mmCIF file of C-alpha atoms in Angstrom:
data_model
loop_
_atom_site.group_PDB
_atom_site.id
_atom_site.type_symbol
_atom_site.label_atom_id
_atom_site.label_comp_id
_atom_site.label_asym_id
_atom_site.label_seq_id
_atom_site.Cartn_x
_atom_site.Cartn_y
_atom_site.Cartn_z
ATOM 1 C CA MET G 1 -14.976 -0.008 -3.574
ATOM 2 C CA LYS G 2 -16.815 -2.467 -5.800
ATOM 3 C CA LEU G 3 -13.573 -4.397 -6.329
ATOM 4 C CA ALA G 4 -12.943 -4.606 -2.583
ATOM 5 C CA ASN G 5 -16.432 -5.960 -1.977
ATOM 6 C CA GLU G 6 -16.075 -8.546 -4.727
ATOM 7 C CA VAL G 7 -12.732 -9.963 -3.570
ATOM 8 C CA GLN G 8 -12.752 -9.390 0.194
ATOM 9 C CA GLU G 9 -13.267 -13.058 1.063
ATOM 10 C CA ASN G 10 -10.011 -13.931 -0.751
ATOM 11 C CA PHE G 11 -7.808 -11.651 1.368
ATOM 12 C CA GLY G 12 -6.986 -11.214 5.031
ATOM 13 C CA HIS G 13 -6.587 -7.464 4.546
ATOM 14 C CA ILE G 14 -7.505 -5.001 1.828
ATOM 15 C CA ILE G 15 -5.506 -1.784 1.780
ATOM 16 C CA TRP G 16 -7.142 0.914 -0.321
ATOM 17 C CA ARG G 17 -4.829 3.910 -0.567
ATOM 18 C CA SER G 18 -5.199 7.188 -2.372
ATOM 19 C CA LEU G 19 -2.187 9.274 -3.333
ATOM 20 C CA ARG G 20 -4.144 12.388 -2.441
ATOM 21 C CA SER G 21 -3.402 13.825 0.995
ATOM 22 C CA VAL G 22 -0.719 11.250 1.755
ATOM 23 C CA PRO G 23 0.575 11.610 5.324
ATOM 24 C CA PRO G 24 4.327 11.679 5.997
ATOM 25 C CA VAL G 25 5.898 8.342 5.063
ATOM 26 C CA GLN G 26 6.669 7.340 8.666
ATOM 27 C CA GLU G 27 3.088 7.996 9.769
ATOM 28 C CA MET G 28 1.716 6.080 6.796
ATOM 29 C CA LEU G 29 3.969 3.087 7.520
ATOM 30 C CA LEU G 30 2.962 3.076 11.200
ATOM 31 C CA ASN G 31 -0.718 3.097 10.240
ATOM 32 C CA LEU G 32 -0.282 0.297 7.698
ATOM 33 C CA ILE G 33 1.655 -1.883 10.145
ATOM 34 C CA ARG G 34 -0.974 -1.378 12.834
ATOM 35 C CA PHE G 35 -3.643 -2.361 10.319
ATOM 36 C CA VAL G 36 -2.011 -5.501 8.891
ATOM 37 C CA SER G 37 -0.848 -6.660 12.339
ATOM 38 C CA ASP G 38 -4.416 -6.317 13.668
ATOM 39 C CA GLU G 39 -3.090 -3.835 16.247
ATOM 40 C CA GLN G 40 -0.839 -6.588 17.694
ATOM 41 C CA GLU G 41 2.420 -4.773 16.981
ATOM 42 C CA LYS G 42 2.995 -2.406 19.918
ATOM 43 C CA ASP G 43 6.751 -1.786 20.043
ATOM 44 C CA LEU G 44 7.271 -0.295 16.579
ATOM 45 C CA PRO G 45 10.698 0.668 15.246
ATOM 46 C CA GLU G 46 11.533 4.324 14.765
ATOM 47 C CA THR G 47 13.401 4.366 11.452
ATOM 48 C CA VAL G 48 11.690 4.333 8.079
ATOM 49 C CA ASP G 49 13.913 1.460 6.883
ATOM 50 C CA ALA G 50 12.941 -0.707 9.867
ATOM 51 C CA LEU G 51 9.260 0.171 9.389
ATOM 52 C CA ILE G 52 9.410 -0.814 5.713
ATOM 53 C CA THR G 53 11.063 -4.120 6.650
ATOM 54 C CA LEU G 54 8.351 -4.818 9.225
ATOM 55 C CA LEU G 55 5.566 -3.892 6.806
ATOM 56 C CA ILE G 56 7.026 -6.203 4.145
ATOM 57 C CA TYR G 57 7.129 -8.985 6.747
ATOM 58 C CA TYR G 58 3.413 -8.558 7.476
ATOM 59 C CA LEU G 59 2.491 -8.281 3.804
ATOM 60 C CA ARG G 60 4.284 -11.581 3.172
ATOM 61 C CA GLU G 61 2.656 -13.272 6.177
ATOM 62 C CA HIS G 62 -0.904 -12.213 5.350
ATOM 63 C CA ARG G 63 -2.740 -12.383 2.072
ATOM 64 C CA CYS G 64 -3.223 -8.683 1.331
ATOM 65 C CA LEU G 65 -4.672 -6.793 -1.586
ATOM 66 C CA VAL G 66 -3.162 -3.334 -2.012
ATOM 67 C CA VAL G 67 -5.025 -0.892 -4.249
ATOM 68 C CA VAL G 68 -3.498 2.504 -4.942
ATOM 69 C CA LYS G 69 -5.588 5.160 -6.627
ATOM 70 C CA LEU G 70 -5.160 8.797 -7.419
ATOM 71 C CA SER G 71 -8.622 10.185 -6.758
ATOM 72 C CA ASN G 72 -10.504 13.394 -6.431
ATOM 73 C CA VAL G 73 -12.373 12.554 -3.236
ATOM 74 C CA ARG G 74 -14.531 15.684 -3.337
ATOM 75 C CA LYS G 75 -15.888 14.792 -6.758
ATOM 76 C CA GLY G 76 -15.928 11.037 -6.081
ATOM 77 C CA LYS G 77 -14.008 10.465 -9.290
ATOM 78 C CA CYS G 78 -11.007 8.227 -9.954
ATOM 79 C CA ILE G 79 -8.257 10.175 -11.708
ATOM 80 C CA LYS G 80 -5.839 7.316 -12.338
ATOM 81 C CA THR G 81 -5.538 3.598 -11.590
ATOM 82 C CA PHE G 82 -1.945 2.412 -11.518
ATOM 83 C CA GLN G 83 -1.247 -0.645 -13.633
ATOM 84 C CA GLY G 84 1.764 -2.272 -15.184
ATOM 85 C CA HIS G 85 2.934 -5.315 -13.251
ATOM 86 C CA THR G 86 2.056 -8.687 -14.714
ATOM 87 C CA LYS G 87 2.694 -10.696 -11.523
ATOM 88 C CA TRP G 88 2.332 -10.233 -7.755
ATOM 89 C CA ILE G 89 3.737 -7.036 -6.265
ATOM 90 C CA TRP G 90 6.139 -7.767 -3.408
ATOM 91 C CA SER G 91 7.197 -4.303 -2.303
ATOM 92 C CA VAL G 92 5.835 -0.784 -2.343
ATOM 93 C CA VAL G 93 7.405 2.427 -1.075
ATOM 94 C CA PHE G 94 6.410 6.091 -1.163
ATOM 95 C CA SER G 95 8.885 8.942 -1.514
ATOM 96 C CA PRO G 96 9.234 11.138 1.587
ATOM 97 C CA ASP G 97 7.025 13.834 0.014
ATOM 98 C CA GLY G 98 4.356 11.274 -0.922
ATOM 99 C CA GLN G 99 4.481 12.187 -4.610
ATOM 100 C CA ILE G 100 6.196 9.059 -5.965
ATOM 101 C CA LEU G 101 5.213 5.443 -5.469
ATOM 102 C CA ALA G 102 7.671 2.696 -6.414
ATOM 103 C CA SER G 103 6.619 -0.942 -6.587
ATOM 104 C CA GLY G 104 8.657 -4.089 -7.155
ATOM 105 C CA SER G 105 7.097 -7.221 -8.575
ATOM 106 C CA GLU G 106 7.609 -10.916 -9.082
ATOM 107 C CA ASP G 107 7.729 -10.046 -12.790
ATOM 108 C CA GLU G 108 11.207 -8.607 -12.041
ATOM 109 C CA THR G 109 10.226 -5.019 -12.807
ATOM 110 C CA ILE G 110 10.060 -1.828 -10.792
ATOM 111 C CA GLN G 111 7.252 0.592 -11.619
ATOM 112 C CA PHE G 112 7.212 4.273 -10.661
ATOM 113 C CA CYS G 113 3.989 6.226 -10.367
ATOM 114 C CA PHE G 114 4.177 9.984 -10.072
ATOM 115 C CA GLY G 115 1.585 12.192 -8.412
ATOM 116 C CA ARG G 116 0.572 15.377 -10.139
#
């Protein structure tokens, strides 16, 4: 959380996400859209593809910092910090089981992060 406190004034939204206890992808997308839209988005689409499109729209419209960590919350210990892109990340998607995170970047690469 130190990072979030240090950079919060530079971003409209900070999304801090752990890969532990990830909800179903549709639920996670709904929660993220509600957050980045400041609860303004009421009539949300039903399909995962449409939700991803809407989330990407909001992430492009607002300056957002997205931090993904694999943590052991009970022990308060970070297990893994995902790194690899050298430029801004433009898209992020979780697999339906929440075990794989794929991210696409301005550096023209796709990174895959695997849980467990």
